[in-house]
Amino acid sequence: MRSLDDMALFVEVAKARSFRGAAEILGMPNSTLSRRISRLENAIGLRLLHRTTRKIELTEAGEIYYERCKRIVQEARLAHEQLGQMLAQPTGLLRVTLPVDFGQIFLAPLIADFARRYPGITFDFDLSPRRVDLVGEPVDVAIRMGESPDSNLISRLLFRLPRMLYAAPAYLEHAGEPSHPDQLKQHQCLRLHTGEADTWKLHRGVDTIDAKVGGRFMMNNVGMIQRLCTLGMGVAVLAERVAAADVANGALQRILPDWQATAIAINAITETRLLPAKTQRFVDFLREQWR
């Protein structure tokens, strides 16, 4: 690859017929340029330039090499320009997998703006709780909640989602409102099928407590938990953005306001660090919107 760089330097010297002139164009020291061209000549095994105190002339080998190399360098520059245009306005099918609730609540309001910004991209969204195999299935990026356990995949943090505790006024009216996390074990808690099914880790400043929880309902869908919570069936841990509308209309109210659950990391998971332009733009867009 270094010889290709030196080839481009030789083309500039050959066009300028001067090390000084080419060095000014390239923005590099004259001595460095001369050393690089000498290294190229040694690698080829032929003298490419006649150097005199007044001027530089191409040898016969130099003339042949210049005619070939200038086309190669030009093609390389065009390729870089085209790739730059592709990065600015990417095209192609973008395949994304993400949880149902997250897609409906967080992504749907943003995707119209992204689609308008990049009209050359088409979309295939898989909203599903299953963990898609990014290696074996045709998926560009997975949006996942929580840390990725697979060290063979690349995880990019998009943002952290703050979560609070909520209950419906009707539930609190008959069950009472807890004043400390220890009292949650006496309440109906609407639990998610995760490592937090039996224990909720709650934080208040530097204080942390593992609150024991139980209840009649356990499920794998945040939307279902939110709905049952508004119907007065128990206490739920919900993201602030998820609960905001229900709090505003009085269907839910925040409880234990000094405490909050551990924020969930929202990650973009890919198979590789080298992403197509369409995928890189999508990940960058989500970071920008959720920063």
mmCIF file of C-alpha atoms in Angstrom:
data_model
loop_
_atom_site.group_PDB
_atom_site.id
_atom_site.type_symbol
_atom_site.label_atom_id
_atom_site.label_comp_id
_atom_site.label_asym_id
_atom_site.label_seq_id
_atom_site.Cartn_x
_atom_site.Cartn_y
_atom_site.Cartn_z
ATOM 1 C CA MET A 1 0.000 0.000 0.000
ATOM 2 C CA ARG A 2 2.958 2.291 0.686
ATOM 3 C CA SER A 3 4.134 1.876 -2.932
ATOM 4 C CA LEU A 4 0.725 3.103 -4.124
ATOM 5 C CA ASP A 5 1.157 6.257 -2.039
ATOM 6 C CA ASP A 6 4.637 6.744 -3.488
ATOM 7 C CA MET A 7 3.197 6.235 -6.970
ATOM 8 C CA ALA A 8 0.850 9.192 -6.437
ATOM 9 C CA LEU A 9 3.808 11.300 -5.253
ATOM 10 C CA PHE A 10 5.791 10.346 -8.371
ATOM 11 C CA VAL A 11 2.921 11.464 -10.603
ATOM 12 C CA GLU A 12 2.953 14.901 -8.975
ATOM 13 C CA VAL A 13 6.730 15.214 -9.400
ATOM 14 C CA ALA A 14 6.495 14.120 -13.026
ATOM 15 C CA LYS A 15 3.760 16.655 -13.764
ATOM 16 C CA ALA A 16 5.625 19.509 -12.031
ATOM 17 C CA ARG A 17 9.068 18.422 -13.310
ATOM 18 C CA SER A 18 10.265 19.701 -9.958
ATOM 19 C CA PHE A 19 10.571 18.348 -6.436
ATOM 20 C CA ARG A 20 10.081 21.815 -4.963
ATOM 21 C CA GLY A 21 6.959 22.517 -7.019
ATOM 22 C CA ALA A 22 5.442 19.122 -6.261
ATOM 23 C CA ALA A 23 6.300 19.454 -2.557
ATOM 24 C CA GLU A 24 4.427 22.772 -2.415
ATOM 25 C CA ILE A 25 1.375 21.213 -4.075
ATOM 26 C CA LEU A 26 1.467 18.192 -1.758
ATOM 27 C CA GLY A 27 2.200 20.221 1.376
ATOM 28 C CA MET A 28 5.208 18.141 2.414
ATOM 29 C CA PRO A 29 8.944 18.831 2.837
ATOM 30 C CA ASN A 30 11.064 18.685 -0.293
ATOM 31 C CA SER A 31 13.526 16.314 1.397
ATOM 32 C CA THR A 32 10.768 13.891 2.378
ATOM 33 C CA LEU A 33 9.397 13.845 -1.153
ATOM 34 C CA SER A 34 12.838 13.192 -2.659
ATOM 35 C CA ARG A 35 13.428 10.340 -0.207
ATOM 36 C CA ARG A 36 10.061 8.744 -1.026
ATOM 37 C CA ILE A 37 10.742 8.835 -4.775
ATOM 38 C CA SER A 38 14.195 7.300 -4.241
ATOM 39 C CA ARG A 39 12.564 4.523 -2.228
ATOM 40 C CA LEU A 40 10.102 3.920 -5.091
ATOM 41 C CA GLU A 41 12.952 3.697 -7.611
ATOM 42 C CA ASN A 42 14.789 1.212 -5.378
ATOM 43 C CA ALA A 43 11.632 -0.898 -5.041
ATOM 44 C CA ILE A 44 11.152 -0.948 -8.837
ATOM 45 C CA GLY A 45 14.844 -1.427 -9.589
ATOM 46 C CA LEU A 46 14.918 1.274 -12.292
ATOM 47 C CA ARG A 47 15.810 4.955 -12.413
ATOM 48 C CA LEU A 48 12.655 6.978 -13.110
ATOM 49 C CA LEU A 49 14.082 10.510 -13.015
ATOM 50 C CA HIS A 50 17.190 12.316 -14.250
ATOM 51 C CA ARG A 51 18.055 14.814 -11.506
ATOM 52 C CA THR A 52 20.146 17.893 -12.320
ATOM 53 C CA THR A 53 20.668 21.151 -10.467
ATOM 54 C CA ARG A 54 18.322 22.925 -12.889
ATOM 55 C CA LYS A 55 15.509 20.522 -13.645
ATOM 56 C CA ILE A 56 14.129 16.998 -13.550
ATOM 57 C CA GLU A 57 13.575 14.876 -16.635
ATOM 58 C CA LEU A 58 11.837 11.506 -16.944
ATOM 59 C CA THR A 59 13.912 8.540 -18.004
ATOM 60 C CA GLU A 60 12.525 6.153 -20.599
ATOM 61 C CA ALA A 61 11.294 3.913 -17.803
ATOM 62 C CA GLY A 62 9.946 7.002 -16.050
ATOM 63 C CA GLU A 63 7.913 7.993 -19.129
ATOM 64 C CA ILE A 64 6.314 4.532 -19.339
ATOM 65 C CA TYR A 65 5.694 4.424 -15.607
ATOM 66 C CA TYR A 66 4.176 7.922 -15.591
ATOM 67 C CA GLU A 67 1.742 7.161 -18.432
ATOM 68 C CA ARG A 68 0.480 4.082 -16.590
ATOM 69 C CA CYS A 69 0.491 5.577 -13.115
ATOM 70 C CA LYS A 70 -1.336 8.805 -13.895
ATOM 71 C CA ARG A 71 -4.394 6.801 -15.018
ATOM 72 C CA ILE A 72 -4.247 4.636 -11.893
ATOM 73 C CA VAL A 73 -3.975 7.689 -9.627
ATOM 74 C CA GLN A 74 -6.849 9.410 -11.435
ATOM 75 C CA GLU A 75 -9.040 6.314 -11.104
ATOM 76 C CA ALA A 76 -8.215 6.120 -7.395
ATOM 77 C CA ARG A 77 -9.190 9.765 -6.903
ATOM 78 C CA LEU A 78 -12.470 9.231 -8.735
ATOM 79 C CA ALA A 79 -13.154 6.163 -6.596
ATOM 80 C CA HIS A 80 -12.595 8.192 -3.422
ATOM 81 C CA GLU A 81 -14.875 10.951 -4.681
ATOM 82 C CA GLN A 82 -17.613 8.455 -5.529
ATOM 83 C CA LEU A 83 -17.300 6.773 -2.134
ATOM 84 C CA GLY A 84 -17.517 10.197 -0.514
ATOM 85 C CA GLN A 85 -20.740 10.869 -2.403
ATOM 86 C CA MET A 86 -22.065 7.441 -1.378
ATOM 87 C CA LEU A 87 -21.298 8.222 2.263
ATOM 88 C CA ALA A 88 -23.069 11.577 2.003
ATOM 89 C CA GLN A 89 -26.151 10.111 0.285
ATOM 90 C CA PRO A 90 -26.130 6.335 0.874
ATOM 91 C CA THR A 91 -28.456 3.968 -0.951
ATOM 92 C CA GLY A 92 -29.666 0.391 -0.553
ATOM 93 C CA LEU A 93 -31.838 -1.768 1.694
ATOM 94 C CA LEU A 94 -31.338 -1.226 5.441
ATOM 95 C CA ARG A 95 -32.395 -4.246 7.515
ATOM 96 C CA VAL A 96 -32.952 -3.543 11.216
ATOM 97 C CA THR A 97 -34.163 -5.800 14.021
ATOM 98 C CA LEU A 98 -35.403 -4.346 17.318
ATOM 99 C CA PRO A 99 -37.869 -4.995 20.166
ATOM 100 C CA VAL A 100 -41.532 -4.324 19.368
ATOM 101 C CA ASP A 101 -42.167 -1.738 22.085
ATOM 102 C CA PHE A 102 -38.928 0.084 21.498
ATOM 103 C CA GLY A 103 -39.627 0.322 17.787
ATOM 104 C CA GLN A 104 -43.154 1.650 18.245
ATOM 105 C CA ILE A 105 -42.369 4.108 21.037
ATOM 106 C CA PHE A 106 -38.879 5.359 20.251
ATOM 107 C CA LEU A 107 -38.026 4.644 16.609
ATOM 108 C CA ALA A 108 -41.324 5.272 14.807
ATOM 109 C CA PRO A 109 -41.377 9.035 15.600
ATOM 110 C CA LEU A 110 -37.850 9.412 14.176
ATOM 111 C CA ILE A 111 -37.820 7.193 11.113
ATOM 112 C CA ALA A 112 -39.795 9.611 8.931
ATOM 113 C CA ASP A 113 -37.114 12.268 9.431
ATOM 114 C CA PHE A 114 -34.329 9.785 8.632
ATOM 115 C CA ALA A 115 -36.168 8.580 5.518
ATOM 116 C CA ARG A 116 -36.565 12.154 4.254
ATOM 117 C CA ARG A 117 -32.900 12.880 4.925
ATOM 118 C CA TYR A 118 -31.728 9.817 2.961
ATOM 119 C CA PRO A 119 -34.224 9.162 0.136
ATOM 120 C CA GLY A 120 -32.013 6.496 -1.454
ATOM 121 C CA ILE A 121 -32.434 4.080 1.466
ATOM 122 C CA THR A 122 -35.256 1.524 1.673
ATOM 123 C CA PHE A 123 -36.177 -0.237 4.917
ATOM 124 C CA ASP A 124 -36.919 -3.702 6.274
ATOM 125 C CA PHE A 125 -37.788 -3.611 10.008
ATOM 126 C CA ASP A 126 -38.100 -6.813 12.028
ATOM 127 C CA LEU A 127 -39.922 -5.952 15.277
ATOM 128 C CA SER A 128 -39.535 -9.064 17.367
ATOM 129 C CA PRO A 129 -38.438 -10.104 20.866
ATOM 130 C CA ARG A 130 -36.212 -12.867 19.483
ATOM 131 C CA ARG A 131 -32.467 -12.324 19.282
ATOM 132 C CA VAL A 132 -31.638 -12.449 15.601
ATOM 133 C CA ASP A 133 -28.380 -14.135 14.579
ATOM 134 C CA LEU A 134 -26.430 -11.252 13.046
ATOM 135 C CA VAL A 135 -23.860 -13.621 11.567
ATOM 136 C CA GLY A 136 -26.215 -16.163 10.009
ATOM 137 C CA GLU A 137 -29.153 -13.916 9.031
ATOM 138 C CA PRO A 138 -29.289 -10.994 6.564
ATOM 139 C CA VAL A 139 -29.486 -8.160 9.126
ATOM 140 C CA ASP A 140 -27.461 -4.935 9.071
ATOM 141 C CA VAL A 141 -27.987 -3.785 12.659
ATOM 142 C CA ALA A 142 -29.850 -4.877 15.794
ATOM 143 C CA ILE A 143 -31.124 -2.383 18.361
ATOM 144 C CA ARG A 144 -31.040 -4.110 21.734
ATOM 145 C CA MET A 145 -31.835 -3.104 25.290
ATOM 146 C CA GLY A 146 -29.178 -4.031 27.806
ATOM 147 C CA GLU A 147 -25.568 -5.019 27.351
ATOM 148 C CA SER A 148 -24.680 -7.439 24.556
ATOM 149 C CA PRO A 149 -23.395 -10.738 25.979
ATOM 150 C CA ASP A 150 -21.752 -11.801 22.699
ATOM 151 C CA SER A 151 -18.152 -10.604 22.619
ATOM 152 C CA ASN A 152 -17.878 -11.526 18.920
ATOM 153 C CA LEU A 153 -20.274 -8.717 17.985
ATOM 154 C CA ILE A 154 -19.658 -4.975 17.986
ATOM 155 C CA SER A 155 -21.777 -2.930 20.404
ATOM 156 C CA ARG A 156 -22.223 0.842 20.077
ATOM 157 C CA LEU A 157 -23.979 2.648 22.921
ATOM 158 C CA LEU A 158 -26.795 4.870 21.635
ATOM 159 C CA PHE A 159 -28.064 6.157 24.984
ATOM 160 C CA ARG A 160 -29.112 5.111 28.478
ATOM 161 C CA LEU A 161 -32.811 5.002 29.271
ATOM 162 C CA PRO A 162 -33.774 6.281 32.777
ATOM 163 C CA ARG A 163 -36.514 4.233 34.476
ATOM 164 C CA MET A 164 -38.816 5.113 37.378
ATOM 165 C CA LEU A 165 -41.545 3.390 39.380
ATOM 166 C CA TYR A 166 -45.214 3.990 38.562
ATOM 167 C CA ALA A 167 -48.668 2.883 39.614
ATOM 168 C CA ALA A 168 -52.259 3.857 38.817
ATOM 169 C CA PRO A 169 -54.114 6.053 41.335
ATOM 170 C CA ALA A 170 -56.796 3.342 41.605
ATOM 171 C CA TYR A 171 -54.194 0.753 42.628
ATOM 172 C CA LEU A 172 -52.653 3.055 45.237
ATOM 173 C CA GLU A 173 -56.081 3.852 46.634
ATOM 174 C CA HIS A 174 -56.715 0.259 47.684
ATOM 175 C CA ALA A 175 -53.132 -1.031 48.134
ATOM 176 C CA GLY A 176 -51.529 2.045 49.652
ATOM 177 C CA GLU A 177 -48.440 3.862 48.433
ATOM 178 C CA PRO A 178 -45.036 2.464 49.460
ATOM 179 C CA SER A 179 -42.747 4.905 51.247
ATOM 180 C CA HIS A 180 -39.594 2.750 50.993
ATOM 181 C CA PRO A 181 -38.359 0.155 48.477
ATOM 182 C CA ASP A 182 -38.487 -2.543 51.166
ATOM 183 C CA GLN A 183 -42.285 -2.261 51.091
ATOM 184 C CA LEU A 184 -42.476 -3.336 47.429
ATOM 185 C CA LYS A 185 -42.488 -7.000 48.464
ATOM 186 C CA GLN A 186 -45.951 -6.366 49.899
ATOM 187 C CA HIS A 187 -47.256 -5.102 46.526
ATOM 188 C CA GLN A 188 -48.266 -6.575 43.203
ATOM 189 C CA CYS A 189 -45.281 -5.862 40.941
ATOM 190 C CA LEU A 190 -45.574 -6.193 37.169
ATOM 191 C CA ARG A 191 -42.360 -7.950 36.211
ATOM 192 C CA LEU A 192 -40.409 -8.421 33.007
ATOM 193 C CA HIS A 193 -38.791 -11.720 32.012
ATOM 194 C CA THR A 194 -35.232 -10.559 32.740
ATOM 195 C CA GLY A 195 -32.674 -10.826 35.503
ATOM 196 C CA GLU A 196 -34.854 -8.300 37.387
ATOM 197 C CA ALA A 197 -37.821 -10.641 37.664
ATOM 198 C CA ASP A 198 -37.481 -11.118 41.449
ATOM 199 C CA THR A 199 -35.278 -8.172 42.428
ATOM 200 C CA TRP A 200 -35.368 -4.534 41.387
ATOM 201 C CA LYS A 201 -32.093 -2.653 41.863
ATOM 202 C CA LEU A 202 -33.038 0.892 42.868
ATOM 203 C CA HIS A 203 -30.828 3.953 43.288
ATOM 204 C CA ARG A 204 -31.077 7.158 45.300
ATOM 205 C CA GLY A 205 -27.981 9.242 44.773
ATOM 206 C CA VAL A 206 -25.103 7.068 45.972
ATOM 207 C CA ASP A 207 -27.457 4.700 47.810
ATOM 208 C CA THR A 208 -28.433 1.397 46.163
ATOM 209 C CA ILE A 209 -30.900 -1.214 47.346
ATOM 210 C CA ASP A 210 -31.954 -4.599 45.954
ATOM 211 C CA ALA A 211 -35.709 -4.573 46.507
ATOM 212 C CA LYS A 212 -37.418 -7.980 46.596
ATOM 213 C CA VAL A 213 -40.526 -8.021 44.409
ATOM 214 C CA GLY A 214 -43.259 -10.478 43.521
ATOM 215 C CA GLY A 215 -46.741 -10.555 42.086
ATOM 216 C CA ARG A 216 -49.163 -12.427 39.885
ATOM 217 C CA PHE A 217 -47.980 -11.064 36.531
ATOM 218 C CA MET A 218 -44.751 -11.697 34.638
ATOM 219 C CA MET A 219 -44.354 -11.043 30.892
ATOM 220 C CA ASN A 220 -41.905 -10.240 28.117
ATOM 221 C CA ASN A 221 -43.610 -7.136 26.739
ATOM 222 C CA VAL A 222 -43.191 -3.618 28.131
ATOM 223 C CA GLY A 223 -46.366 -2.413 26.410
ATOM 224 C CA MET A 224 -48.371 -5.079 28.230
ATOM 225 C CA ILE A 225 -46.808 -4.092 31.552
ATOM 226 C CA GLN A 226 -47.665 -0.443 30.935
ATOM 227 C CA ARG A 227 -51.259 -1.289 30.004
ATOM 228 C CA LEU A 228 -51.831 -3.468 33.074
ATOM 229 C CA CYS A 229 -50.285 -0.771 35.226
ATOM 230 C CA THR A 230 -52.767 1.843 33.942
ATOM 231 C CA LEU A 231 -55.572 -0.644 34.694
ATOM 232 C CA GLY A 232 -54.565 -0.706 38.347
ATOM 233 C CA MET A 233 -53.028 -4.172 38.408
ATOM 234 C CA GLY A 234 -49.798 -3.254 40.172
ATOM 235 C CA VAL A 235 -46.517 -1.357 40.328
ATOM 236 C CA ALA A 236 -44.260 -1.151 37.278
ATOM 237 C CA VAL A 237 -40.771 -0.005 36.372
ATOM 238 C CA LEU A 238 -41.115 2.047 33.184
ATOM 239 C CA ALA A 239 -38.951 4.384 31.175
ATOM 240 C CA GLU A 240 -39.819 8.034 31.748
ATOM 241 C CA ARG A 241 -40.563 8.541 28.057
ATOM 242 C CA VAL A 242 -42.827 5.496 27.999
ATOM 243 C CA ALA A 243 -44.884 6.651 30.999
ATOM 244 C CA ALA A 244 -44.923 10.373 30.211
ATOM 245 C CA ALA A 245 -48.278 10.488 28.396
ATOM 246 C CA ASP A 246 -50.052 8.374 31.042
ATOM 247 C CA VAL A 247 -48.621 10.559 33.803
ATOM 248 C CA ALA A 248 -49.778 13.681 31.974
ATOM 249 C CA ASN A 249 -53.382 12.429 31.666
ATOM 250 C CA GLY A 250 -53.517 11.089 35.217
ATOM 251 C CA ALA A 251 -53.594 7.376 34.349
ATOM 252 C CA LEU A 252 -50.295 6.823 36.182
ATOM 253 C CA GLN A 253 -48.327 8.547 38.892
ATOM 254 C CA ARG A 254 -44.732 8.165 39.914
ATOM 255 C CA ILE A 255 -44.096 6.512 43.278
ATOM 256 C CA LEU A 256 -40.962 6.458 45.451
ATOM 257 C CA PRO A 257 -39.891 9.638 43.641
ATOM 258 C CA ASP A 258 -36.457 9.728 45.288
ATOM 259 C CA TRP A 259 -35.615 6.320 43.812
ATOM 260 C CA GLN A 260 -35.097 5.097 40.267
ATOM 261 C CA ALA A 261 -34.277 1.787 38.638
ATOM 262 C CA THR A 262 -31.003 1.113 36.841
ATOM 263 C CA ALA A 263 -30.964 2.863 33.479
ATOM 264 C CA ILE A 264 -31.022 0.484 30.505
ATOM 265 C CA ALA A 265 -28.275 0.750 27.899
ATOM 266 C CA ILE A 266 -29.652 0.919 24.362
ATOM 267 C CA ASN A 267 -27.090 -0.492 21.947
ATOM 268 C CA ALA A 268 -26.690 -0.789 18.210
ATOM 269 C CA ILE A 269 -25.202 -4.248 17.566
ATOM 270 C CA THR A 270 -23.401 -5.131 14.340
ATOM 271 C CA GLU A 271 -21.274 -8.013 13.139
ATOM 272 C CA THR A 272 -18.334 -5.801 12.192
ATOM 273 C CA ARG A 273 -16.857 -2.365 12.837
ATOM 274 C CA LEU A 274 -16.647 -1.665 9.089
ATOM 275 C CA LEU A 275 -20.197 -0.600 8.284
ATOM 276 C CA PRO A 276 -21.814 0.225 4.944
ATOM 277 C CA ALA A 277 -22.665 3.896 4.594
ATOM 278 C CA LYS A 278 -26.410 3.263 5.030
ATOM 279 C CA THR A 279 -25.841 1.493 8.374
ATOM 280 C CA GLN A 280 -23.287 4.021 9.634
ATOM 281 C CA ARG A 281 -25.630 6.900 8.835
ATOM 282 C CA PHE A 282 -28.508 5.153 10.650
ATOM 283 C CA VAL A 283 -26.452 4.550 13.798
ATOM 284 C CA ASP A 284 -25.097 8.114 13.735
ATOM 285 C CA PHE A 285 -28.615 9.476 13.293
ATOM 286 C CA LEU A 286 -29.939 7.564 16.324
ATOM 287 C CA ARG A 287 -27.015 8.749 18.448
ATOM 288 C CA GLU A 288 -27.652 12.312 17.347
ATOM 289 C CA GLN A 289 -31.375 12.157 18.125
ATOM 290 C CA TRP A 290 -31.043 10.406 21.495
ATOM 291 C CA ARG A 291 -27.915 12.146 22.755
#
